[in-house]
PDB file of C-alpha atoms in Angstrom:
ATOM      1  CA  UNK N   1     -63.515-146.862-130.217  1.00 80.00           C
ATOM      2  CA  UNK N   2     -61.918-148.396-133.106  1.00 90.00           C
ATOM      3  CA  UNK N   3     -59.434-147.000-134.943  1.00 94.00           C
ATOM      4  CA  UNK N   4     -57.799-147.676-138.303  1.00 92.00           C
ATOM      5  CA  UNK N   5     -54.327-147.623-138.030  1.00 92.00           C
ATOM      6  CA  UNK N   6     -53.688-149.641-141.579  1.00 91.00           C
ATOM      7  CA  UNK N   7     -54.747-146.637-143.503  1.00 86.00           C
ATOM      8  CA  UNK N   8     -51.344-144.233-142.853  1.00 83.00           C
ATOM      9  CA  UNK N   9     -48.727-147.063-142.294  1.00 86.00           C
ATOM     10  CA  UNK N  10     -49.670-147.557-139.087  1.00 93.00           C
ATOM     11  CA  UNK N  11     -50.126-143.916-137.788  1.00 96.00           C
ATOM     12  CA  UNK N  12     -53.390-141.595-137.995  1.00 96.00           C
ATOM     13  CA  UNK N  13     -52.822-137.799-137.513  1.00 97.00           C
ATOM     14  CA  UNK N  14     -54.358-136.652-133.875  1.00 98.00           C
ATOM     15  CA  UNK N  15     -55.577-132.941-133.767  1.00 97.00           C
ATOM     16  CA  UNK N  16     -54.900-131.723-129.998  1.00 97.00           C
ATOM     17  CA  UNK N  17     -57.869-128.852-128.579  1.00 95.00           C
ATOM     18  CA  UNK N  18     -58.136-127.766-125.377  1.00 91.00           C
ATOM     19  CA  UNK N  19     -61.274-129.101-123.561  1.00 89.00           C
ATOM     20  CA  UNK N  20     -61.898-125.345-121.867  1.00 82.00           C
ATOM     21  CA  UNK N  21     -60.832-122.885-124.680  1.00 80.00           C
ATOM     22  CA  UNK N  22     -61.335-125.148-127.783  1.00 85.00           C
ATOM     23  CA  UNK N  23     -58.328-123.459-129.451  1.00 86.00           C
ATOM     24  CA  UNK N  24     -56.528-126.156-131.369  1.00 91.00           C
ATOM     25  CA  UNK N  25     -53.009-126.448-130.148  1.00 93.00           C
ATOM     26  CA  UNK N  26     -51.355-128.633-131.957  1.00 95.00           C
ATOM     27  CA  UNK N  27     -51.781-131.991-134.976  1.00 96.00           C
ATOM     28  CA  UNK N  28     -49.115-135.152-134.096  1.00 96.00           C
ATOM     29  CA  UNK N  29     -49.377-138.747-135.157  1.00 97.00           C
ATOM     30  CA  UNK N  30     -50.148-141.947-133.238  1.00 97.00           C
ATOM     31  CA  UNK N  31     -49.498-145.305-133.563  1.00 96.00           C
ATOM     32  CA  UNK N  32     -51.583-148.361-132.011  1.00 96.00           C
ATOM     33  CA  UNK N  33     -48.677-148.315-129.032  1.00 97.00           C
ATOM     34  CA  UNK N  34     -49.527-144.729-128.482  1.00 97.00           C
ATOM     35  CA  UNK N  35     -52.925-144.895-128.302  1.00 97.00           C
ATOM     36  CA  UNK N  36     -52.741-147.490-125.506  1.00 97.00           C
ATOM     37  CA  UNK N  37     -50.042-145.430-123.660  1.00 97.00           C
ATOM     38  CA  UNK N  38     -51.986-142.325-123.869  1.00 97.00           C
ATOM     39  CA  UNK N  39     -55.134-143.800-122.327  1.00 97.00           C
ATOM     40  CA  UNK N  40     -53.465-146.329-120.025  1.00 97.00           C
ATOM     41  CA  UNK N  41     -50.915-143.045-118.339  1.00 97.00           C
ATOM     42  CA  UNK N  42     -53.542-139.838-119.477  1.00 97.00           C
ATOM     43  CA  UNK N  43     -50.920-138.251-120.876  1.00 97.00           C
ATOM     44  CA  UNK N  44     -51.050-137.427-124.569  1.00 97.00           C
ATOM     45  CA  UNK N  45     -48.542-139.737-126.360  1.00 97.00           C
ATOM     46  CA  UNK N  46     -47.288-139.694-129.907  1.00 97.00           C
ATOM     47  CA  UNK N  47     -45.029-141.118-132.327  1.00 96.00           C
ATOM     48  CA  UNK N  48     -42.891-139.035-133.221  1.00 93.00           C
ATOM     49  CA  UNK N  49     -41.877-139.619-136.775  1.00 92.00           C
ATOM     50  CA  UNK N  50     -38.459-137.522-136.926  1.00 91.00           C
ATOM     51  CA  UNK N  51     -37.435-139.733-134.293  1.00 91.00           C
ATOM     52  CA  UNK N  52     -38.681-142.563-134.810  1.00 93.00           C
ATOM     53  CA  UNK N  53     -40.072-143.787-131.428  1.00 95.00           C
ATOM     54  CA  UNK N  54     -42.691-143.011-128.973  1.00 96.00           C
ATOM     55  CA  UNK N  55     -42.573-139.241-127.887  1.00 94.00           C
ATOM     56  CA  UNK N  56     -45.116-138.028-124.654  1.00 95.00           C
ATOM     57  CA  UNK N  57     -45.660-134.148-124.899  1.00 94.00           C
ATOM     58  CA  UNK N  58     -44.088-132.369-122.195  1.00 92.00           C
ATOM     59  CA  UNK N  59     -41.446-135.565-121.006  1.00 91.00           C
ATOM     60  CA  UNK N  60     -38.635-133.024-121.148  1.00 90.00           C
ATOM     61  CA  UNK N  61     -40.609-129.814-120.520  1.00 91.00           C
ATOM     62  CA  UNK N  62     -42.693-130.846-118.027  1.00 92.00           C
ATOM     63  CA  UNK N  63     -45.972-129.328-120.342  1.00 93.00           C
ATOM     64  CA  UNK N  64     -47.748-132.403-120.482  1.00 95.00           C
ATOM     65  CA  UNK N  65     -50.870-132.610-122.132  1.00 97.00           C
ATOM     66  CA  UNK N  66     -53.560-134.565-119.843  1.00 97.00           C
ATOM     67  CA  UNK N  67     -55.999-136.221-121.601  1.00 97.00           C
ATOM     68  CA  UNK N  68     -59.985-135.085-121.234  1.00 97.00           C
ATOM     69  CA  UNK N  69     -61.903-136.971-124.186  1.00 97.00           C
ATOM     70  CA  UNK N  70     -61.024-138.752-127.365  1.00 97.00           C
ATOM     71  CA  UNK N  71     -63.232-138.814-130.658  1.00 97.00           C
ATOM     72  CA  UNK N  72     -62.772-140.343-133.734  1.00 96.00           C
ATOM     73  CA  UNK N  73     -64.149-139.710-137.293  1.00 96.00           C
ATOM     74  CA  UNK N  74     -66.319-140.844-139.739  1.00 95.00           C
ATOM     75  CA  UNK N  75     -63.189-143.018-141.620  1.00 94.00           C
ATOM     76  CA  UNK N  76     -61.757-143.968-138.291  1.00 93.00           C
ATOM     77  CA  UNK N  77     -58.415-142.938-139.146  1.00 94.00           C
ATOM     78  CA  UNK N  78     -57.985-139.413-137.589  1.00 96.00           C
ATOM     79  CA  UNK N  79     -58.551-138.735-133.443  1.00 97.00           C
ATOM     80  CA  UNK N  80     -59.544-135.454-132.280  1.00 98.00           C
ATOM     81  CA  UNK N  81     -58.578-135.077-128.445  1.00 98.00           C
ATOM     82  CA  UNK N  82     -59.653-132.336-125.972  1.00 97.00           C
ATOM     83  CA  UNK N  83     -57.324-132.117-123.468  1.00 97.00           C
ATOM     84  CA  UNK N  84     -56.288-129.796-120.556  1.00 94.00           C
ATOM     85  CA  UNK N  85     -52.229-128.376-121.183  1.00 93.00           C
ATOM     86  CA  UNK N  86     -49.835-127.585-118.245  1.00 92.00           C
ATOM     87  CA  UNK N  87     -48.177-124.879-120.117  1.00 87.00           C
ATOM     88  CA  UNK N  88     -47.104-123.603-123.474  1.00 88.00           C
ATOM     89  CA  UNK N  89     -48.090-126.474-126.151  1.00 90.00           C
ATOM     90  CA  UNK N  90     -45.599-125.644-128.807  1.00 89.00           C
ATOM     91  CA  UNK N  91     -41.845-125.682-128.376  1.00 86.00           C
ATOM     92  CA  UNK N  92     -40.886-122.799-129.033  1.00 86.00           C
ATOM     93  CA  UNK N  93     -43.184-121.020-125.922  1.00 84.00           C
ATOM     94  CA  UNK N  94     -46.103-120.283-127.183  1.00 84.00           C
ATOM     95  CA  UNK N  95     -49.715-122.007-126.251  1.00 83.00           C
ATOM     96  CA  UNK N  96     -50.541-123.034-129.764  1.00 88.00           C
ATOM     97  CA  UNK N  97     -47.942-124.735-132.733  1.00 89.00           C
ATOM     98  CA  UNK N  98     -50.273-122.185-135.061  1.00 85.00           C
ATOM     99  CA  UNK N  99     -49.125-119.116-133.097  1.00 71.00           C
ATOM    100  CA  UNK N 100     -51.940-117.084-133.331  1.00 65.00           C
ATOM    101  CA  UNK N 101     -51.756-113.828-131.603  1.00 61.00           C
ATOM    102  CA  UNK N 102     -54.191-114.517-129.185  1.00 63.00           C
ATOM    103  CA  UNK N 103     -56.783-117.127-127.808  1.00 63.00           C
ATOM    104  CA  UNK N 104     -60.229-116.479-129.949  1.00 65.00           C
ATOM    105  CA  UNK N 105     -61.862-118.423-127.545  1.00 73.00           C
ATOM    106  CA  UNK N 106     -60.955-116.660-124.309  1.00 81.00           C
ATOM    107  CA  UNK N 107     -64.084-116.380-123.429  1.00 86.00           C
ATOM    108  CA  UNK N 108     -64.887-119.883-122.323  1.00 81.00           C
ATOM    109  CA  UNK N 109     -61.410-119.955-120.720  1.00 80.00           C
ATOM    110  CA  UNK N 110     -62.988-117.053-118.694  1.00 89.00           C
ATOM    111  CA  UNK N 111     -65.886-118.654-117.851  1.00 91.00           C
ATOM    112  CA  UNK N 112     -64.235-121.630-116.104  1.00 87.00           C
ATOM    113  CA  UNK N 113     -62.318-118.872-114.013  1.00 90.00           C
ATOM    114  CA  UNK N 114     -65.854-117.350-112.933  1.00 95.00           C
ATOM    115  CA  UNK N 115     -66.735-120.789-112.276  1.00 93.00           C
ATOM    116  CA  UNK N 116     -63.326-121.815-110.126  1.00 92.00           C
ATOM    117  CA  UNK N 117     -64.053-118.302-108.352  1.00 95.00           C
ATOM    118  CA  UNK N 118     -67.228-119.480-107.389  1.00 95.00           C
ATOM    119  CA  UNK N 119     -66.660-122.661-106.134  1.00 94.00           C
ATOM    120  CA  UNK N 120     -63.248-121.451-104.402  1.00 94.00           C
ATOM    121  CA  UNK N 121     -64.096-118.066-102.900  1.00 93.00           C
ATOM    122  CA  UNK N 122     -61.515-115.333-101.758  1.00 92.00           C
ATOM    123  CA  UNK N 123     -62.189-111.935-100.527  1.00 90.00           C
ATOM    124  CA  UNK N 124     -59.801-110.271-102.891  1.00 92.00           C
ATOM    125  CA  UNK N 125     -61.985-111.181-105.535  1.00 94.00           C
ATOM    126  CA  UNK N 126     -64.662-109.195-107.934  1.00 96.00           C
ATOM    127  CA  UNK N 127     -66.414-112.504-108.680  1.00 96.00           C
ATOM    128  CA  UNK N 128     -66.718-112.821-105.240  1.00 94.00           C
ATOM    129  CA  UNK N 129     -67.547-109.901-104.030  1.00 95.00           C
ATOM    130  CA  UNK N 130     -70.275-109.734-106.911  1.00 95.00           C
ATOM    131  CA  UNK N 131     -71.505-113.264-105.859  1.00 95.00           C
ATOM    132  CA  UNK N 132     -71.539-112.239-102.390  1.00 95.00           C
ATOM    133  CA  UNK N 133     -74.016-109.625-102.811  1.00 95.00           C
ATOM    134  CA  UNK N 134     -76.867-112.027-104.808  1.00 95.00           C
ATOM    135  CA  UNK N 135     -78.651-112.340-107.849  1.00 96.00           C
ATOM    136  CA  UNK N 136     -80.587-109.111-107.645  1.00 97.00           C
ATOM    137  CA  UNK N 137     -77.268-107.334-107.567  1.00 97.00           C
ATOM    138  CA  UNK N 138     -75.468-109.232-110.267  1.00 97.00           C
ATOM    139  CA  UNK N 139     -78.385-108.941-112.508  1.00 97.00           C
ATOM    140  CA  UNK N 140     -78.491-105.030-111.916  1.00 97.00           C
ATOM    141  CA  UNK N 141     -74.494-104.685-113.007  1.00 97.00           C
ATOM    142  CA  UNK N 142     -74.960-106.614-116.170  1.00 97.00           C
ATOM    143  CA  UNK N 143     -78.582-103.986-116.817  1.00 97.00           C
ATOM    144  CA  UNK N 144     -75.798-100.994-116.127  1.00 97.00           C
ATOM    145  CA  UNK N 145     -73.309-102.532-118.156  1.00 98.00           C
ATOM    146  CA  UNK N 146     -75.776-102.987-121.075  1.00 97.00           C
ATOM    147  CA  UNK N 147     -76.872 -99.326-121.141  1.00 98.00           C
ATOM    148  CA  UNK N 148     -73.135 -98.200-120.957  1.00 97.00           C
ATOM    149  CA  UNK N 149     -72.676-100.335-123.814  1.00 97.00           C
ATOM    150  CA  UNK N 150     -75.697 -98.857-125.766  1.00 98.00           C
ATOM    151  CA  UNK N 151     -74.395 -95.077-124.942  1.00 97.00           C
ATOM    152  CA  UNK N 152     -70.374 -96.066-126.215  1.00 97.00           C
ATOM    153  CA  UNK N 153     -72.162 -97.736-129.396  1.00 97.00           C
ATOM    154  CA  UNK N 154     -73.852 -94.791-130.247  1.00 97.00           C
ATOM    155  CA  UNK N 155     -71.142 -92.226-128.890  1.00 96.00           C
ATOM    156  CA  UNK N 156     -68.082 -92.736-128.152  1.00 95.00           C
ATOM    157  CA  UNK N 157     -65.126 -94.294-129.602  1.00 96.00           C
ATOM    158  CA  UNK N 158     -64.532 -98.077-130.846  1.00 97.00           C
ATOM    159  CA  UNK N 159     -62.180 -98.545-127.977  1.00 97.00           C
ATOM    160  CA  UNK N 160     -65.025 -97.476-125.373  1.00 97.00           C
ATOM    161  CA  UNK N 161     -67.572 -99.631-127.218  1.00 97.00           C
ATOM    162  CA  UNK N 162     -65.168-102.956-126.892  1.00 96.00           C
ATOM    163  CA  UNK N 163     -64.309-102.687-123.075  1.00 97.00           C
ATOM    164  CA  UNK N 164     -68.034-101.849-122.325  1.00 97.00           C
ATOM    165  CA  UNK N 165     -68.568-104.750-124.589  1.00 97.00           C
ATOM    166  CA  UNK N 166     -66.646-106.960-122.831  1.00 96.00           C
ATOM    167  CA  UNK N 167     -68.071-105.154-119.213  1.00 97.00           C
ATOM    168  CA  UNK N 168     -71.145-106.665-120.267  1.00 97.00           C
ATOM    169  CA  UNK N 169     -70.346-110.069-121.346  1.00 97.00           C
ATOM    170  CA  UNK N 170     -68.310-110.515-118.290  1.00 97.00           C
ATOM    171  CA  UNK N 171     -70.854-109.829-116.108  1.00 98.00           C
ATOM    172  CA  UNK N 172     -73.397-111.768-118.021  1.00 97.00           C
ATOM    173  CA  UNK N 173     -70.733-114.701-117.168  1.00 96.00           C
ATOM    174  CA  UNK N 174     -71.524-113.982-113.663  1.00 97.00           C
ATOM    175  CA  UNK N 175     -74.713-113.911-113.958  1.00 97.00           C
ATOM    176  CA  UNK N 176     -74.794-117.178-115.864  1.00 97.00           C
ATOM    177  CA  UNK N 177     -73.036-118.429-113.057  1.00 96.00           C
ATOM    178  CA  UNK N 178     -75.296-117.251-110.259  1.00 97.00           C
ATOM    179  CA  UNK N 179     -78.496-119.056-112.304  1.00 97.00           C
ATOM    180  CA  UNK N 180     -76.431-122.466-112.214  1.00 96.00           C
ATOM    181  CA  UNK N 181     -76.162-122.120-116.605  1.00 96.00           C
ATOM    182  CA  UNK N 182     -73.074-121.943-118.814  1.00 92.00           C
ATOM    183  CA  UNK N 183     -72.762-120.314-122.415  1.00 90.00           C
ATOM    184  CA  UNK N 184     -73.236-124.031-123.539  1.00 88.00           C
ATOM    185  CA  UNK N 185     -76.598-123.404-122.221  1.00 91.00           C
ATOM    186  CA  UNK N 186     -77.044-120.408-124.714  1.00 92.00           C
ATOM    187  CA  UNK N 187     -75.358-122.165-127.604  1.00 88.00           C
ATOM    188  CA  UNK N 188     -77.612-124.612-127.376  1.00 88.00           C
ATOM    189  CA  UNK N 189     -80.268-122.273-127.032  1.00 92.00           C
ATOM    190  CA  UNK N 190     -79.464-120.035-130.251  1.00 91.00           C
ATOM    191  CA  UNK N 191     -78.783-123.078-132.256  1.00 89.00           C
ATOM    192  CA  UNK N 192     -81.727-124.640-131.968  1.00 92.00           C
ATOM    193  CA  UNK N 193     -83.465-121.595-132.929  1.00 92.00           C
ATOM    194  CA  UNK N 194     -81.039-121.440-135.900  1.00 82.00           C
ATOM    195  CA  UNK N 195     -82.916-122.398-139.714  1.00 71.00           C
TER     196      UNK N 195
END
């Protein structure tokens, strides 16, 4: 990857994501010297222009960001970089620097807890019990949950409609899970079929 640090006086602007939730956390600025640093340690590192020296997230906090993947654009002078936070990103607590009230992307951070649930099984948990009693099962909660959701569409309140909403995508997580696919499966799905 080769990028253009001449453009911005020697720094490009780096847009942090997380690699699960793909909420953008956080924009910072590197220079070649952190660029090398962050992929030599895998820790995000910036420049930090207020203080005029290399800064790495989370060297006083301890809420590093560890580097997944790195992309660049079509000018090679801005980096986008997925990468997977220990803790609150912004310094004043809260997981994003553009404080929004909550994660719109949840759901993929929920479907790498099915996942972990899966592959690390514990008897206190629904995943696991659900697992535990096979595909015919799991694929008969999400048919339940899909009718409840019908019936609190037509008939009950919003705030019935949403939890049996989110009943039914849960499960359908599961049962994603149990099959071996992911929701990337069925985004790539629907946007192929997409004109």
């Amino acid at each position: 990857m080769t990028i253009d640090f001449s453009k911005g006086e020697g720094l490009v602007p780096v847009v942090i994501q997380d690699t699960e939730t793909l909420e953008v956390l956080m924009l910072g600025y590197m220079n070649e010297e952190a660029w090398e640093k962050t992929q030599a340690e895998g820790k995000v590192t910036f420049f930090s222009r207020s203080k005029n020296r290399l800064w790495t997230k989370g060297e006083e906090s301890g809420n590093f960001l560890f580097l997944d993947t790195a992309h660049i654009d079509c000018d090679q002078d801005t980096l986008l970089i997925k990468v997977h936070p220990v803790g609150p990103t912004c310094h004043t607590g809260t997981r994003s620097c553009f404080n929004t009230d909550y994660n719109q992307n949840f759901i993929h951070r929920l479907e790498g807890i099915v996942k972990h649930r899966f592959d690390f099984p514990s008897e206190e948990s629904y995943v696991n019990r659900l697992r535990t009693r096979g595909l015919n099962k799991i694929a008969q909660k999400v048919g339940e949950e899909a009718v409840e959701t019908v019936i609190a569409a037509l008939a009950e309140t919003e705030k019935d409609f949403i939890n049996e909403s989110s009943d039914l995508l849960f499960h359908l997580i599961v049962l994603l899970r149990a099959k071996g696919l992911s929701l990337k499966d069925i985004a790539a799905n629907l946007e192929s079929r997409h004109q």
